[in-house]
Amino acid sequence: MATSRALAYLESRKNLAGSAGGLAGLLLTFTGAAGPYWPVVVAGLYGAGVLIAPPERPTVPDFPDPSAQLDEVRADLERLREYLADVDLPPAARDRLTELTQLLGALLDPGWVTEILVQDPDAVHTLSRAVRQDVPEAVDAYVRTRWWTRLAPGQEPPERHLERQLGLLRKEAEGLAASLRESEARRQESHTRYLEDRAD
């Protein structure tokens, strides 16, 4: 631990600036300008260099690559599909769920969509939340509520809630797809303007 701190100090800006000051003091000593007080001059110039050195910059955090995060969400979508295949759902809810997972899968497909997604952290978060939280919770709530409804008939069927939830999630995914399309269209328009300006 102490060795690593010593090595870090040797490479620090303070030490480098102090060393440059110390070298200047040695040059003054060799030219005879420092006189008999040369150790004080060298040490003083080293200390001055340490004091005027710019502060160390903190290391920039190494954040994960957004495309790697999308790979994880793709893998989670596959796990979600396996889970959903085992759940007994009414046909209307199953159809809505299939449409939603197909839309989420299309948004997560590798290719140009991924290139746009990695530039929009909010979109990545929205997809991640839909795959990892919203869809599984909606289906699990339906499964649990369906069991209780059998004990207390006459209440609103839980599949209606599930269908509404899946409809809202699909609407959110469609809105995300529309915003990605608009983003790509703006990028195309910007590139067209750039080429037109360059041609003038």
PDB file of C-alpha atoms in Angstrom:
ATOM      1  CA  MET A   1       0.000   0.000   0.000  1.00  0.00           C
ATOM      2  CA  ALA A   2       2.766   2.442   0.987  1.00  0.00           C
ATOM      3  CA  THR A   3       4.798   1.383  -2.066  1.00  0.00           C
ATOM      4  CA  SER A   4       1.905   2.124  -4.421  1.00  0.00           C
ATOM      5  CA  ARG A   5       1.417   5.552  -2.801  1.00  0.00           C
ATOM      6  CA  ALA A   6       5.121   6.288  -3.221  1.00  0.00           C
ATOM      7  CA  LEU A   7       4.992   5.235  -6.876  1.00  0.00           C
ATOM      8  CA  ALA A   8       1.872   7.334  -7.414  1.00  0.00           C
ATOM      9  CA  TYR A   9       3.643  10.358  -5.897  1.00  0.00           C
ATOM     10  CA  LEU A  10       6.688   9.830  -8.117  1.00  0.00           C
ATOM     11  CA  GLU A  11       4.413  10.057 -11.164  1.00  0.00           C
ATOM     12  CA  SER A  12       2.361  12.952  -9.799  1.00  0.00           C
ATOM     13  CA  ARG A  13       2.346  16.451 -11.231  1.00  0.00           C
ATOM     14  CA  LYS A  14       3.618  17.850  -7.945  1.00  0.00           C
ATOM     15  CA  ASN A  15       6.724  15.667  -8.019  1.00  0.00           C
ATOM     16  CA  LEU A  16       7.360  16.374 -11.701  1.00  0.00           C
ATOM     17  CA  ALA A  17       7.060  20.132 -11.205  1.00  0.00           C
ATOM     18  CA  GLY A  18       9.222  19.950  -8.061  1.00  0.00           C
ATOM     19  CA  SER A  19      11.827  17.900  -9.902  1.00  0.00           C
ATOM     20  CA  ALA A  20      11.916  20.498 -12.675  1.00  0.00           C
ATOM     21  CA  GLY A  21      12.487  23.182 -10.009  1.00  0.00           C
ATOM     22  CA  GLY A  22      15.206  21.045  -8.383  1.00  0.00           C
ATOM     23  CA  LEU A  23      16.946  20.657 -11.759  1.00  0.00           C
ATOM     24  CA  ALA A  24      16.837  24.415 -12.198  1.00  0.00           C
ATOM     25  CA  GLY A  25      18.477  24.702  -8.753  1.00  0.00           C
ATOM     26  CA  LEU A  26      21.211  22.268  -9.821  1.00  0.00           C
ATOM     27  CA  LEU A  27      21.831  24.324 -12.967  1.00  0.00           C
ATOM     28  CA  LEU A  28      22.203  27.436 -10.790  1.00  0.00           C
ATOM     29  CA  THR A  29      24.626  25.499  -8.594  1.00  0.00           C
ATOM     30  CA  PHE A  30      26.772  24.426 -11.553  1.00  0.00           C
ATOM     31  CA  THR A  31      26.886  27.984 -12.894  1.00  0.00           C
ATOM     32  CA  GLY A  32      27.980  29.186  -9.473  1.00  0.00           C
ATOM     33  CA  ALA A  33      24.912  31.370  -8.852  1.00  0.00           C
ATOM     34  CA  ALA A  34      23.721  29.371  -5.815  1.00  0.00           C
ATOM     35  CA  GLY A  35      26.999  29.638  -3.916  1.00  0.00           C
ATOM     36  CA  PRO A  36      27.510  27.699  -0.727  1.00  0.00           C
ATOM     37  CA  TYR A  37      23.778  27.570  -0.073  1.00  0.00           C
ATOM     38  CA  TRP A  38      23.094  25.328  -3.058  1.00  0.00           C
ATOM     39  CA  PRO A  39      21.236  22.609  -1.027  1.00  0.00           C
ATOM     40  CA  VAL A  40      18.790  25.262   0.235  1.00  0.00           C
ATOM     41  CA  VAL A  41      18.336  26.642  -3.302  1.00  0.00           C
ATOM     42  CA  VAL A  42      17.678  23.168  -4.792  1.00  0.00           C
ATOM     43  CA  ALA A  43      15.269  22.217  -1.977  1.00  0.00           C
ATOM     44  CA  GLY A  44      13.535  25.617  -2.161  1.00  0.00           C
ATOM     45  CA  LEU A  45      13.048  25.398  -5.930  1.00  0.00           C
ATOM     46  CA  TYR A  46      11.776  21.814  -5.556  1.00  0.00           C
ATOM     47  CA  GLY A  47       9.269  23.002  -2.911  1.00  0.00           C
ATOM     48  CA  ALA A  48       8.219  25.945  -5.082  1.00  0.00           C
ATOM     49  CA  GLY A  49       7.584  23.560  -7.978  1.00  0.00           C
ATOM     50  CA  VAL A  50       5.472  21.333  -5.742  1.00  0.00           C
ATOM     51  CA  LEU A  51       3.424  24.336  -4.588  1.00  0.00           C
ATOM     52  CA  ILE A  52       2.752  25.766  -8.061  1.00  0.00           C
ATOM     53  CA  ALA A  53       1.982  22.418  -9.723  1.00  0.00           C
ATOM     54  CA  PRO A  54      -1.602  22.069 -10.964  1.00  0.00           C
ATOM     55  CA  PRO A  55      -3.768  19.715  -8.916  1.00  0.00           C
ATOM     56  CA  GLU A  56      -4.149  16.101  -9.974  1.00  0.00           C
ATOM     57  CA  ARG A  57      -7.144  15.376 -12.178  1.00  0.00           C
ATOM     58  CA  PRO A  58      -9.413  12.670 -10.818  1.00  0.00           C
ATOM     59  CA  THR A  59      -9.593   9.569 -12.967  1.00  0.00           C
ATOM     60  CA  VAL A  60     -12.628   9.467 -15.248  1.00  0.00           C
ATOM     61  CA  PRO A  61     -14.877   6.549 -14.278  1.00  0.00           C
ATOM     62  CA  ASP A  62     -14.879   3.660 -16.720  1.00  0.00           C
ATOM     63  CA  PHE A  63     -18.562   3.274 -17.503  1.00  0.00           C
ATOM     64  CA  PRO A  64     -19.789   0.174 -19.309  1.00  0.00           C
ATOM     65  CA  ASP A  65     -20.310   0.392 -23.038  1.00  0.00           C
ATOM     66  CA  PRO A  66     -24.022   1.132 -23.757  1.00  0.00           C
ATOM     67  CA  SER A  67     -24.066  -1.494 -26.510  1.00  0.00           C
ATOM     68  CA  ALA A  68     -22.922  -4.077 -23.933  1.00  0.00           C
ATOM     69  CA  GLN A  69     -25.837  -3.007 -21.749  1.00  0.00           C
ATOM     70  CA  LEU A  70     -28.174  -3.605 -24.696  1.00  0.00           C
ATOM     71  CA  ASP A  71     -26.691  -7.095 -25.084  1.00  0.00           C
ATOM     72  CA  GLU A  72     -27.673  -7.788 -21.477  1.00  0.00           C
ATOM     73  CA  VAL A  73     -31.219  -6.509 -22.092  1.00  0.00           C
ATOM     74  CA  ARG A  74     -31.456  -8.746 -25.202  1.00  0.00           C
ATOM     75  CA  ALA A  75     -30.456 -11.747 -23.092  1.00  0.00           C
ATOM     76  CA  ASP A  76     -33.028 -10.744 -20.459  1.00  0.00           C
ATOM     77  CA  LEU A  77     -35.710 -10.493 -23.157  1.00  0.00           C
ATOM     78  CA  GLU A  78     -34.961 -14.090 -24.167  1.00  0.00           C
ATOM     79  CA  ARG A  79     -35.272 -15.183 -20.537  1.00  0.00           C
ATOM     80  CA  LEU A  80     -38.543 -13.252 -20.292  1.00  0.00           C
ATOM     81  CA  ARG A  81     -39.885 -15.011 -23.401  1.00  0.00           C
ATOM     82  CA  GLU A  82     -39.048 -18.389 -21.859  1.00  0.00           C
ATOM     83  CA  TYR A  83     -40.911 -17.388 -18.696  1.00  0.00           C
ATOM     84  CA  LEU A  84     -43.933 -16.130 -20.655  1.00  0.00           C
ATOM     85  CA  ALA A  85     -44.126 -19.356 -22.673  1.00  0.00           C
ATOM     86  CA  ASP A  86     -44.899 -21.229 -19.438  1.00  0.00           C
ATOM     87  CA  VAL A  87     -47.620 -18.832 -18.235  1.00  0.00           C
ATOM     88  CA  ASP A  88     -51.266 -19.705 -18.935  1.00  0.00           C
ATOM     89  CA  LEU A  89     -52.871 -16.568 -20.390  1.00  0.00           C
ATOM     90  CA  PRO A  90     -56.217 -15.899 -22.073  1.00  0.00           C
ATOM     91  CA  PRO A  91     -55.993 -15.558 -25.885  1.00  0.00           C
ATOM     92  CA  ALA A  92     -56.521 -11.757 -25.988  1.00  0.00           C
ATOM     93  CA  ALA A  93     -53.829 -11.123 -23.395  1.00  0.00           C
ATOM     94  CA  ARG A  94     -51.513 -13.633 -25.084  1.00  0.00           C
ATOM     95  CA  ASP A  95     -51.930 -11.803 -28.414  1.00  0.00           C
ATOM     96  CA  ARG A  96     -51.179  -8.414 -26.836  1.00  0.00           C
ATOM     97  CA  LEU A  97     -48.196  -9.861 -25.042  1.00  0.00           C
ATOM     98  CA  THR A  98     -46.854 -11.403 -28.250  1.00  0.00           C
ATOM     99  CA  GLU A  99     -47.196  -8.074 -30.080  1.00  0.00           C
ATOM    100  CA  LEU A 100     -45.425  -6.267 -27.243  1.00  0.00           C
ATOM    101  CA  THR A 101     -42.509  -8.697 -27.020  1.00  0.00           C
ATOM    102  CA  GLN A 102     -42.112  -8.623 -30.806  1.00  0.00           C
ATOM    103  CA  LEU A 103     -41.956  -4.817 -30.705  1.00  0.00           C
ATOM    104  CA  LEU A 104     -39.423  -4.895 -27.853  1.00  0.00           C
ATOM    105  CA  GLY A 105     -37.393  -7.465 -29.777  1.00  0.00           C
ATOM    106  CA  ALA A 106     -37.426  -5.277 -32.900  1.00  0.00           C
ATOM    107  CA  LEU A 107     -36.222  -2.291 -30.869  1.00  0.00           C
ATOM    108  CA  LEU A 108     -33.405  -4.396 -29.435  1.00  0.00           C
ATOM    109  CA  ASP A 109     -32.343  -5.904 -32.770  1.00  0.00           C
ATOM    110  CA  PRO A 110     -28.647  -5.323 -33.499  1.00  0.00           C
ATOM    111  CA  GLY A 111     -28.066  -2.872 -36.323  1.00  0.00           C
ATOM    112  CA  TRP A 112     -28.937   0.740 -36.996  1.00  0.00           C
ATOM    113  CA  VAL A 113     -31.537   0.822 -34.200  1.00  0.00           C
ATOM    114  CA  THR A 114     -28.805  -0.075 -31.715  1.00  0.00           C
ATOM    115  CA  GLU A 115     -26.644   2.762 -33.040  1.00  0.00           C
ATOM    116  CA  ILE A 116     -29.438   5.218 -32.281  1.00  0.00           C
ATOM    117  CA  LEU A 117     -30.308   3.610 -28.937  1.00  0.00           C
ATOM    118  CA  VAL A 118     -26.778   3.839 -27.528  1.00  0.00           C
ATOM    119  CA  GLN A 119     -26.951   7.615 -28.002  1.00  0.00           C
ATOM    120  CA  ASP A 120     -30.149   7.846 -25.920  1.00  0.00           C
ATOM    121  CA  PRO A 121     -29.689   6.582 -22.338  1.00  0.00           C
ATOM    122  CA  ASP A 122     -33.354   7.289 -21.526  1.00  0.00           C
ATOM    123  CA  ALA A 123     -34.469   4.977 -24.339  1.00  0.00           C
ATOM    124  CA  VAL A 124     -32.134   2.230 -23.093  1.00  0.00           C
ATOM    125  CA  HIS A 125     -33.556   2.684 -19.588  1.00  0.00           C
ATOM    126  CA  THR A 126     -37.136   2.527 -20.895  1.00  0.00           C
ATOM    127  CA  LEU A 127     -36.462  -0.729 -22.744  1.00  0.00           C
ATOM    128  CA  SER A 128     -34.585  -2.199 -19.814  1.00  0.00           C
ATOM    129  CA  ARG A 129     -37.395  -1.318 -17.404  1.00  0.00           C
ATOM    130  CA  ALA A 130     -40.050  -2.783 -19.733  1.00  0.00           C
ATOM    131  CA  VAL A 131     -38.171  -6.077 -20.150  1.00  0.00           C
ATOM    132  CA  ARG A 132     -36.881  -6.485 -16.609  1.00  0.00           C
ATOM    133  CA  GLN A 133     -39.690  -4.993 -14.564  1.00  0.00           C
ATOM    134  CA  ASP A 134     -42.929  -3.858 -16.209  1.00  0.00           C
ATOM    135  CA  VAL A 135     -43.850  -6.912 -18.299  1.00  0.00           C
ATOM    136  CA  PRO A 136     -42.848  -9.555 -15.705  1.00  0.00           C
ATOM    137  CA  GLU A 137     -44.652  -7.688 -12.909  1.00  0.00           C
ATOM    138  CA  ALA A 138     -47.830  -7.262 -14.966  1.00  0.00           C
ATOM    139  CA  VAL A 139     -47.948 -10.971 -15.843  1.00  0.00           C
ATOM    140  CA  ASP A 140     -47.052 -12.084 -12.320  1.00  0.00           C
ATOM    141  CA  ALA A 141     -49.741  -9.814 -10.836  1.00  0.00           C
ATOM    142  CA  TYR A 142     -52.272 -11.379 -13.212  1.00  0.00           C
ATOM    143  CA  VAL A 143     -51.262 -14.912 -12.194  1.00  0.00           C
ATOM    144  CA  ARG A 144     -51.521 -14.113  -8.481  1.00  0.00           C
ATOM    145  CA  THR A 145     -54.791 -12.156  -8.788  1.00  0.00           C
ATOM    146  CA  ARG A 146     -56.412 -14.850 -10.959  1.00  0.00           C
ATOM    147  CA  TRP A 147     -56.026 -17.320  -8.115  1.00  0.00           C
ATOM    148  CA  TRP A 148     -57.757 -14.988  -5.626  1.00  0.00           C
ATOM    149  CA  THR A 149     -60.547 -14.202  -8.095  1.00  0.00           C
ATOM    150  CA  ARG A 150     -61.491 -17.862  -8.133  1.00  0.00           C
ATOM    151  CA  LEU A 151     -62.128 -17.591  -4.379  1.00  0.00           C
ATOM    152  CA  ALA A 152     -64.122 -14.354  -4.673  1.00  0.00           C
ATOM    153  CA  PRO A 153     -65.981 -14.348  -8.005  1.00  0.00           C
ATOM    154  CA  GLY A 154     -67.897 -11.315  -9.257  1.00  0.00           C
ATOM    155  CA  GLN A 155     -65.011  -8.871  -9.304  1.00  0.00           C
ATOM    156  CA  GLU A 156     -63.518  -7.344 -12.430  1.00  0.00           C
ATOM    157  CA  PRO A 157     -61.573 -10.081 -14.235  1.00  0.00           C
ATOM    158  CA  PRO A 158     -57.801  -9.739 -13.782  1.00  0.00           C
ATOM    159  CA  GLU A 159     -57.224 -10.321 -17.497  1.00  0.00           C
ATOM    160  CA  ARG A 160     -58.806  -6.911 -18.201  1.00  0.00           C
ATOM    161  CA  HIS A 161     -56.184  -5.245 -16.014  1.00  0.00           C
ATOM    162  CA  LEU A 162     -53.458  -7.261 -17.715  1.00  0.00           C
ATOM    163  CA  GLU A 163     -54.726  -6.321 -21.177  1.00  0.00           C
ATOM    164  CA  ARG A 164     -54.826  -2.624 -20.186  1.00  0.00           C
ATOM    165  CA  GLN A 165     -51.321  -2.794 -18.736  1.00  0.00           C
ATOM    166  CA  LEU A 166     -49.961  -4.511 -21.835  1.00  0.00           C
ATOM    167  CA  GLY A 167     -51.715  -1.940 -24.011  1.00  0.00           C
ATOM    168  CA  LEU A 168     -50.082   0.898 -22.078  1.00  0.00           C
ATOM    169  CA  LEU A 169     -46.679  -0.768 -22.312  1.00  0.00           C
ATOM    170  CA  ARG A 170     -47.113  -1.258 -26.052  1.00  0.00           C
ATOM    171  CA  LYS A 171     -48.103   2.396 -26.427  1.00  0.00           C
ATOM    172  CA  GLU A 172     -44.936   3.389 -24.554  1.00  0.00           C
ATOM    173  CA  ALA A 173     -42.808   1.138 -26.793  1.00  0.00           C
ATOM    174  CA  GLU A 174     -44.464   2.540 -29.926  1.00  0.00           C
ATOM    175  CA  GLY A 175     -43.748   6.070 -28.671  1.00  0.00           C
ATOM    176  CA  LEU A 176     -40.121   5.094 -28.174  1.00  0.00           C
ATOM    177  CA  ALA A 177     -39.961   3.660 -31.702  1.00  0.00           C
ATOM    178  CA  ALA A 178     -41.489   6.876 -33.084  1.00  0.00           C
ATOM    179  CA  SER A 179     -38.945   9.042 -31.238  1.00  0.00           C
ATOM    180  CA  LEU A 180     -36.099   6.886 -32.567  1.00  0.00           C
ATOM    181  CA  ARG A 181     -37.480   7.249 -36.103  1.00  0.00           C
ATOM    182  CA  GLU A 182     -37.668  11.029 -35.652  1.00  0.00           C
ATOM    183  CA  SER A 183     -34.129  11.083 -34.310  1.00  0.00           C
ATOM    184  CA  GLU A 184     -32.889   9.167 -37.348  1.00  0.00           C
ATOM    185  CA  ALA A 185     -34.851  11.474 -39.700  1.00  0.00           C
ATOM    186  CA  ARG A 186     -33.317  14.560 -38.037  1.00  0.00           C
ATOM    187  CA  ARG A 187     -29.874  13.051 -38.407  1.00  0.00           C
ATOM    188  CA  GLN A 188     -30.519  12.407 -42.103  1.00  0.00           C
ATOM    189  CA  GLU A 189     -31.782  15.961 -42.626  1.00  0.00           C
ATOM    190  CA  SER A 190     -28.747  17.346 -40.825  1.00  0.00           C
ATOM    191  CA  HIS A 191     -26.412  15.310 -43.032  1.00  0.00           C
ATOM    192  CA  THR A 192     -28.281  16.454 -46.157  1.00  0.00           C
ATOM    193  CA  ARG A 193     -27.894  20.107 -45.092  1.00  0.00           C
ATOM    194  CA  TYR A 194     -24.205  19.515 -44.428  1.00  0.00           C
ATOM    195  CA  LEU A 195     -23.723  18.057 -47.919  1.00  0.00           C
ATOM    196  CA  GLU A 196     -25.694  20.905 -49.494  1.00  0.00           C
ATOM    197  CA  ASP A 197     -23.599  23.501 -47.627  1.00  0.00           C
ATOM    198  CA  ARG A 198     -20.424  21.752 -48.694  1.00  0.00           C
ATOM    199  CA  ALA A 199     -21.549  21.722 -52.329  1.00  0.00           C
ATOM    200  CA  ASP A 200     -22.122  25.518 -52.328  1.00  0.00           C
TER     201      ASP A 200
END
